[in-house]
Coordinates of C-alpha atoms in Angstrom, one line a residue:
M1 CA 147.2 88.2 197.8
L2 CA 149.3 91.6 199.6
R3 CA 151.0 90.1 203.0
E4 CA 148.6 90.3 206.0
A5 CA 151.0 92.1 208.3
S6 CA 149.2 93.4 211.1
N7 CA 146.6 92.4 213.5
L8 CA 144.1 94.3 211.7
A9 CA 144.7 92.4 208.5
E10 CA 142.8 89.3 208.4
G11 CA 139.6 91.2 209.2
V12 CA 139.8 93.9 206.7
D13 CA 140.4 91.2 204.0
R14 CA 138.1 88.8 205.2
T15 CA 135.2 91.8 204.4
F16 CA 136.5 92.8 201.6
I17 CA 136.2 88.9 200.2
F18 CA 132.5 88.5 201.6
I19 CA 131.4 91.7 199.9
F20 CA 133.0 91.2 196.8
T21 CA 131.9 88.5 196.1
I22 CA 128.2 88.8 197.4
A23 CA 128.7 91.7 194.3
A24 CA 130.2 89.4 191.6
I25 CA 127.4 86.4 191.9
F26 CA 125.0 89.8 191.5
I27 CA 126.6 90.6 188.1
L28 CA 126.7 87.7 187.5
G29 CA 122.7 86.3 188.0
I30 CA 122.1 89.3 186.1
T31 CA 124.0 89.6 183.5
I32 CA 122.9 86.2 182.7
F33 CA 118.9 87.0 183.8
M34 CA 119.3 90.3 181.2
I35 CA 120.3 87.2 178.6
Y36 CA 117.7 85.0 179.2
T37 CA 115.4 87.8 179.4
V38 CA 116.0 90.1 176.1
I39 CA 116.4 85.3 174.1
H40 CA 113.5 84.6 175.2
F41 CA 111.3 87.5 175.4
N42 CA 112.2 89.0 172.4
R43 CA 109.6 89.8 170.2
K44 CA 108.3 86.9 167.7
K45 CA 105.8 86.9 164.5
G46 CA 101.9 85.9 165.5
K47 CA 102.9 86.0 169.3
P48 CA 100.8 88.5 171.0
A49 CA 102.4 90.9 173.1
Q50 CA 102.2 90.5 177.3
Q51 CA 101.7 92.8 180.2
F52 CA 102.0 92.4 183.4
S53 CA 101.8 94.6 187.0
G54 CA 101.4 94.1 189.9
S55 CA 103.4 92.1 192.4
V56 CA 103.0 91.6 196.2
K57 CA 105.3 89.0 196.1
L58 CA 108.4 89.8 194.1
E59 CA 107.9 92.8 195.5
I60 CA 108.6 91.8 199.4
L61 CA 111.3 89.4 198.1
W62 CA 112.9 91.7 196.2
T63 CA 112.8 94.4 199.2
S64 CA 113.9 91.8 202.3
I65 CA 116.4 89.9 200.9
P66 CA 119.1 93.0 199.9
F67 CA 118.2 94.6 202.9
V68 CA 119.6 91.2 204.4
I69 CA 122.7 90.8 202.3
V70 CA 123.3 94.8 203.0
M71 CA 122.8 93.7 206.6
I72 CA 124.9 91.1 206.9
M73 CA 127.9 93.2 205.0
F74 CA 127.4 96.3 207.5
Y75 CA 128.0 93.6 210.3
Y76 CA 131.3 91.4 208.2
G77 CA 132.6 95.5 207.8
W78 CA 131.3 96.6 211.3
K79 CA 133.3 93.3 212.4
G80 CA 136.4 95.0 210.6
F81 CA 136.0 98.1 211.8
A82 CA 135.8 98.5 215.1
P83 CA 139.2 96.8 216.8
M84 CA 140.6 99.6 214.5
R85 CA 139.0 102.3 217.0
K86 CA 140.9 100.1 220.5
V87 CA 143.7 101.1 221.5
P88 CA 145.6 98.7 223.3
A89 CA 146.6 100.6 226.6
D90 CA 150.3 100.1 226.2
A91 CA 150.7 101.3 222.9
I92 CA 153.8 102.9 222.1
E93 CA 152.9 106.2 220.9
I94 CA 154.1 107.8 217.7
N95 CA 153.6 111.0 216.0
A96 CA 153.0 110.9 212.0
I97 CA 153.1 114.6 211.1
G98 CA 151.9 115.4 207.0
R99 CA 153.2 117.9 204.8
M100 CA 153.7 118.4 201.3
W101 CA 155.5 116.1 199.9
E102 CA 156.8 113.8 203.0
W103 CA 156.2 111.5 205.9
E104 CA 157.5 112.7 209.3
F105 CA 157.6 110.0 212.3
D106 CA 158.5 111.5 216.1
Y107 CA 158.9 109.6 218.6
G108 CA 159.7 112.1 221.1
N109 CA 162.0 113.6 222.8
G110 CA 163.2 115.2 219.8
M111 CA 163.5 112.1 217.3
K112 CA 162.6 112.2 214.6
S113 CA 162.6 110.2 211.5
K114 CA 161.5 109.7 207.8
E115 CA 160.9 106.1 208.1
L116 CA 158.2 104.7 210.7
V117 CA 160.2 101.7 212.1
L118 CA 159.0 99.0 214.7
A119 CA 159.1 97.0 216.7
I120 CA 157.3 92.9 216.0
N121 CA 154.3 91.7 218.2
K122 CA 154.3 95.2 219.9
A123 CA 150.9 97.2 219.4
V124 CA 151.8 101.2 218.1
K125 CA 149.7 104.4 218.4
V126 CA 149.9 106.4 215.2
N127 CA 149.0 109.6 216.0
L128 CA 148.3 111.6 212.9
K129 CA 149.1 115.8 212.0
S130 CA 148.9 118.1 208.7
E131 CA 151.1 121.2 209.1
D132 CA 149.3 122.2 206.0
V133 CA 146.8 120.8 203.1
N134 CA 144.2 117.3 203.9
H135 CA 146.2 113.9 203.6
S136 CA 145.9 109.9 204.1
L137 CA 148.2 107.7 205.8
F138 CA 148.1 104.3 204.1
I139 CA 150.0 101.3 204.9
P140 CA 148.5 98.7 202.6
A141 CA 149.9 95.7 203.9
F142 CA 148.5 96.3 207.8
R143 CA 145.4 97.4 205.8
V144 CA 145.2 100.5 208.1
K145 CA 144.6 104.1 206.5
E146 CA 143.6 107.0 207.8
D147 CA 142.8 111.3 207.4
V148 CA 145.0 113.2 208.5
I149 CA 143.6 116.7 208.8
P150 CA 145.0 120.2 209.6
G151 CA 143.6 121.0 213.7
Y152 CA 141.9 117.5 213.6
D153 CA 143.2 115.0 216.0
N154 CA 143.1 112.1 214.3
Y155 CA 144.4 108.4 215.0
L156 CA 145.4 105.0 214.1
W157 CA 147.2 102.3 215.6
F158 CA 147.9 98.4 214.7
I159 CA 150.3 95.4 216.3
P160 CA 152.7 94.7 213.0
T161 CA 152.7 90.4 212.8
F162 CA 155.5 89.8 210.3
V163 CA 159.3 91.0 209.7
G164 CA 160.1 93.5 206.9
E165 CA 160.0 96.8 205.0
Y166 CA 156.7 98.1 204.0
E167 CA 155.4 101.0 201.9
I168 CA 153.2 103.9 203.0
L169 CA 151.6 106.5 200.7
C170 CA 149.5 109.4 200.7
T171 CA 145.7 108.4 199.5
E172 CA 144.3 112.6 199.8
Y173 CA 145.5 113.8 196.8
C174 CA 147.5 117.0 198.3
G175 CA 149.0 119.0 195.2
L176 CA 151.5 118.4 192.7
L177 CA 154.2 116.0 194.2
H178 CA 151.2 113.9 195.4
S179 CA 152.2 110.8 193.9
S180 CA 155.5 110.9 195.7
M181 CA 155.0 111.2 199.3
L182 CA 155.9 107.8 199.9
A183 CA 157.7 107.1 202.9
K184 CA 158.4 103.3 204.3
A185 CA 157.7 101.0 207.8
R186 CA 160.1 99.0 208.4
V187 CA 159.5 96.2 210.9
L188 CA 162.3 94.8 213.3
E189 CA 162.8 91.5 215.0
Q190 CA 163.0 93.0 219.6
A191 CA 166.6 93.1 220.1
D192 CA 167.4 94.9 216.6
Y193 CA 164.2 97.1 217.1
D194 CA 166.1 97.9 220.7
K195 CA 169.7 98.9 219.3
W196 CA 168.4 100.2 216.3
F197 CA 166.3 102.8 219.2
T198 CA 169.3 103.2 220.6
E199 CA 171.4 104.3 218.2
F200 CA 168.8 106.6 217.4
K201 CA 168.4 108.1 220.0
A202 CA 172.1 109.2 220.7
T203 CA 171.6 110.8 217.6
A204 CA 168.7 111.9 216.7
V205 CA 168.5 115.0 219.0
V206 CA 170.2 117.7 217.6
A207 CA 168.2 121.0 217.3
E208 CA 168.0 121.9 213.7
P209 CA 168.3 126.2 212.9
D210 CA 165.6 128.3 213.0
G211 CA 166.1 129.1 209.6
Y212 CA 165.2 125.6 208.4
L213 CA 162.5 125.2 210.8
L214 CA 160.8 127.9 209.5
L215 CA 161.1 126.9 206.2
R216 CA 159.5 123.8 207.4
N217 CA 156.4 124.5 209.5
T218 CA 155.3 126.8 206.3
G219 CA 155.7 123.8 203.5
C220 CA 158.2 125.9 201.4
I221 CA 160.9 122.8 200.8
A222 CA 157.9 120.8 199.8
C223 CA 158.8 123.1 196.7
H224 CA 162.4 124.3 197.1
S225 CA 164.7 121.0 197.5
L226 CA 168.0 121.9 200.4
D227 CA 169.9 119.6 197.9
G228 CA 169.8 121.7 195.0
N229 CA 167.2 118.8 193.0
K230 CA 165.0 121.5 191.7
L231 CA 161.1 120.6 192.7
V232 CA 158.0 123.2 192.3
G233 CA 160.5 126.1 192.1
P234 CA 164.3 126.5 192.5
S235 CA 166.7 124.9 194.9
F236 CA 167.7 126.8 198.5
R237 CA 171.2 126.0 198.1
D238 CA 173.1 128.3 196.4
L239 CA 171.1 130.6 196.3
F240 CA 172.4 133.4 198.3
G241 CA 174.3 135.9 196.4
S242 CA 174.0 134.0 193.1
E243 CA 172.9 136.4 190.1
R244 CA 169.5 134.6 188.7
S245 CA 167.7 135.1 185.5
V246 CA 163.9 136.1 186.3
T247 CA 160.9 137.7 184.2
T248 CA 159.1 140.8 185.6
V249 CA 156.6 142.7 184.5
N250 CA 159.7 144.4 182.6
G251 CA 160.8 141.4 180.6
V252 CA 163.5 139.1 181.5
T253 CA 165.6 140.5 183.8
T254 CA 169.4 139.4 185.5
V255 CA 169.6 140.2 189.6
T256 CA 170.8 139.3 192.9
A257 CA 169.4 137.2 195.2
D258 CA 170.3 138.9 198.2
E259 CA 167.7 140.1 201.4
E260 CA 166.2 142.1 199.0
Y261 CA 165.5 139.9 197.1
I262 CA 163.9 137.1 199.0
I263 CA 161.8 139.4 200.7
S264 CA 160.7 140.2 197.3
S265 CA 159.9 136.6 196.0
I266 CA 158.7 135.8 200.1
Y267 CA 156.0 138.1 199.8
D268 CA 155.3 139.0 196.2
P269 CA 156.4 135.5 194.7
D270 CA 154.8 136.4 191.0
S271 CA 156.8 139.6 190.5
Q272 CA 160.2 137.7 190.0
I273 CA 160.3 134.4 188.4
V274 CA 163.2 132.3 188.2
T275 CA 163.9 131.6 184.2
G276 CA 162.1 127.7 183.9
F277 CA 159.6 128.2 185.7
N278 CA 155.7 128.9 186.2
K279 CA 153.8 131.6 187.7
G280 CA 151.1 131.7 189.9
L281 CA 152.1 128.5 191.9
M282 CA 153.1 130.2 195.3
K283 CA 151.2 132.1 197.4
S284 CA 152.3 135.2 199.4
Y285 CA 153.5 135.6 202.3
K286 CA 152.9 138.6 203.9
D287 CA 150.8 136.8 206.4
I288 CA 152.8 134.0 207.9
L289 CA 156.3 135.4 207.9
T290 CA 157.4 138.8 209.4
E291 CA 160.7 140.2 208.3
A292 CA 161.9 138.8 211.0
D293 CA 161.7 135.2 210.2
I294 CA 162.9 135.7 206.9
T295 CA 166.2 137.6 208.6
I296 CA 166.0 134.2 209.9
I297 CA 165.9 132.4 207.4
T298 CA 168.0 134.4 205.4
D299 CA 171.0 133.9 207.3
Y300 CA 170.1 130.1 207.1
L301 CA 170.1 129.7 203.2
K302 CA 173.2 131.4 203.1
T303 CA 175.0 128.5 205.3
L304 CA 173.2 126.8 202.0
K305 CA 177.0 126.2 200.2
S306 CA 178.2 123.5 198.2
E307 CA 180.8 122.6 198.4
K308 CA 183.8 123.1 195.7

């Protein structure tokens, strides 16, 4: 079984094992009863069929017994769930930001990381924010999972109890690269965490370019990489000023990726489809980005050049 790496794991596992055991007993019992009934009451030559109807005792039994079992299951479930909403007053708060298709963890004061780094045996409250569509943050080893919904304030909390590295997943289908929306949670000893935090604080507070922030906050870098890799759409690296083979209503042609091309691609993305990519995957950003915003983005794209 997966390691119980948080204070909440035992309650979740206990509930799961109890419900699974009850379900297994019923499946086995019903199957055996069905087989017995089919064999014992099958039609036999010379044996007249009998009809049975009406049994108050049986009706009371098959109503009351499942009711009691369901209430016990509810009790175990509540006992496992209730602590998940009672956050300790001294919990450290971290914002988890979900966007297509990555997680980002904000420790405040400009300190943002792609990993969730934690100190062992320290309570942490993770505030959940989405910048685009519905996501769901799931850390299997901690047995915590909550939806991350635009415009809705949600959270989860836990106390990590084992040093190690653990997977973070998105368990709400959020688009084409949903399965790649992965991150890591690292749990460190207190001394190691303090060292990491000090170093992180000294290096992380770096102002990000406005152009990058616009691309990130509008979800553009979910489909267009900054490092040259092909995602849903072409990479932004080496884009500005390059020659592009595109498909238009008049057929395939070659265009230069200048300011006009970038505006057209943002406001009318299906008018010029780069060869090798598909039509209909990008919406128009006409109501989201102004031409002034696009100018800022264009200036940023001019800096994304590969080293020669």
